């Protein structure tokens, strides 16, 4: 989930949104995609929606 302004940016900038993990291509599941957060860290979402830090992320 994202706020309306962020969601609008994701829709207007799909390439960047996919690269950062903010949008997920079907049939991927969100817990299979690394996401870069505003804090600069890379996370994956767990199946219950909690974020888990990725140590040594390749991005």
PDB file of C-alpha atoms in Angstrom:
ATOM      1  CA  UNK A   1       0.000   0.000   0.000  1.00  0.00           C
ATOM      2  CA  UNK A   2       1.123   3.507  -0.723  1.00  0.00           C
ATOM      3  CA  UNK A   3      -0.259   6.977  -0.172  1.00  0.00           C
ATOM      4  CA  UNK A   4      -1.995   8.639  -3.109  1.00  0.00           C
ATOM      5  CA  UNK A   5       0.916  10.936  -4.108  1.00  0.00           C
ATOM      6  CA  UNK A   6       3.432   8.048  -4.012  1.00  0.00           C
ATOM      7  CA  UNK A   7       1.117   5.729  -5.898  1.00  0.00           C
ATOM      8  CA  UNK A   8       0.685   8.420  -8.548  1.00  0.00           C
ATOM      9  CA  UNK A   9       4.465   8.696  -8.881  1.00  0.00           C
ATOM     10  CA  UNK A  10       4.756   4.900  -9.217  1.00  0.00           C
ATOM     11  CA  UNK A  11       2.194   4.938 -12.021  1.00  0.00           C
ATOM     12  CA  UNK A  12       3.847   7.899 -13.771  1.00  0.00           C
ATOM     13  CA  UNK A  13       7.349   6.373 -13.459  1.00  0.00           C
ATOM     14  CA  UNK A  14       6.879   2.622 -13.924  1.00  0.00           C
ATOM     15  CA  UNK A  15      10.460   1.807 -14.950  1.00  0.00           C
ATOM     16  CA  UNK A  16      11.921   3.342 -11.798  1.00  0.00           C
ATOM     17  CA  UNK A  17       9.136   1.885  -9.659  1.00  0.00           C
ATOM     18  CA  UNK A  18       9.811  -1.660 -10.927  1.00  0.00           C
ATOM     19  CA  UNK A  19      13.593  -1.253 -10.498  1.00  0.00           C
ATOM     20  CA  UNK A  20      13.178  -0.150  -6.878  1.00  0.00           C
ATOM     21  CA  UNK A  21      10.671  -2.916  -6.141  1.00  0.00           C
ATOM     22  CA  UNK A  22       7.805  -0.503  -5.526  1.00  0.00           C
ATOM     23  CA  UNK A  23       5.767  -2.140  -8.269  1.00  0.00           C
ATOM     24  CA  UNK A  24       5.628  -5.903  -8.739  1.00  0.00           C
ATOM     25  CA  UNK A  25       5.073  -7.591 -12.073  1.00  0.00           C
ATOM     26  CA  UNK A  26       2.540 -10.381 -12.244  1.00  0.00           C
ATOM     27  CA  UNK A  27       2.894 -13.304 -11.415  1.00  0.00           C
ATOM     28  CA  UNK A  28       5.511 -12.230  -8.828  1.00  0.00           C
ATOM     29  CA  UNK A  29       4.557 -12.059  -5.188  1.00  0.00           C
ATOM     30  CA  UNK A  30       5.639  -9.075  -3.069  1.00  0.00           C
ATOM     31  CA  UNK A  31       7.618 -11.322  -0.702  1.00  0.00           C
ATOM     32  CA  UNK A  32       9.783 -12.421  -3.661  1.00  0.00           C
ATOM     33  CA  UNK A  33      10.881  -8.893  -4.637  1.00  0.00           C
ATOM     34  CA  UNK A  34      13.540  -6.753  -2.962  1.00  0.00           C
ATOM     35  CA  UNK A  35      12.351  -3.223  -2.151  1.00  0.00           C
ATOM     36  CA  UNK A  36      14.574  -0.195  -1.562  1.00  0.00           C
ATOM     37  CA  UNK A  37      13.055   2.015   1.143  1.00  0.00           C
ATOM     38  CA  UNK A  38      13.625   5.734   1.653  1.00  0.00           C
ATOM     39  CA  UNK A  39      16.157   4.893   4.392  1.00  0.00           C
ATOM     40  CA  UNK A  40      18.411   3.426   1.662  1.00  0.00           C
ATOM     41  CA  UNK A  41      18.085  -0.129   2.980  1.00  0.00           C
ATOM     42  CA  UNK A  42      16.815  -3.046   0.919  1.00  0.00           C
ATOM     43  CA  UNK A  43      14.024  -5.180   2.357  1.00  0.00           C
ATOM     44  CA  UNK A  44      11.696  -7.992   1.437  1.00  0.00           C
ATOM     45  CA  UNK A  45       8.168  -8.148   2.727  1.00  0.00           C
ATOM     46  CA  UNK A  46       7.221 -11.259   4.629  1.00  0.00           C
ATOM     47  CA  UNK A  47       3.971 -13.023   3.798  1.00  0.00           C
ATOM     48  CA  UNK A  48       2.288 -11.124   6.653  1.00  0.00           C
ATOM     49  CA  UNK A  49       3.450  -7.731   5.308  1.00  0.00           C
ATOM     50  CA  UNK A  50       6.317  -7.097   7.730  1.00  0.00           C
ATOM     51  CA  UNK A  51       9.566  -5.917   6.159  1.00  0.00           C
ATOM     52  CA  UNK A  52      12.761  -7.903   6.716  1.00  0.00           C
ATOM     53  CA  UNK A  53      16.189  -6.358   5.998  1.00  0.00           C
ATOM     54  CA  UNK A  54      18.282  -7.981   3.295  1.00  0.00           C
ATOM     55  CA  UNK A  55      21.912  -8.303   4.385  1.00  0.00           C
ATOM     56  CA  UNK A  56      24.416  -7.770   1.575  1.00  0.00           C
ATOM     57  CA  UNK A  57      21.780  -6.772  -0.991  1.00  0.00           C
ATOM     58  CA  UNK A  58      23.043  -6.781  -4.554  1.00  0.00           C
ATOM     59  CA  UNK A  59      21.542  -3.438  -5.583  1.00  0.00           C
TER      60      UNK A  59
END
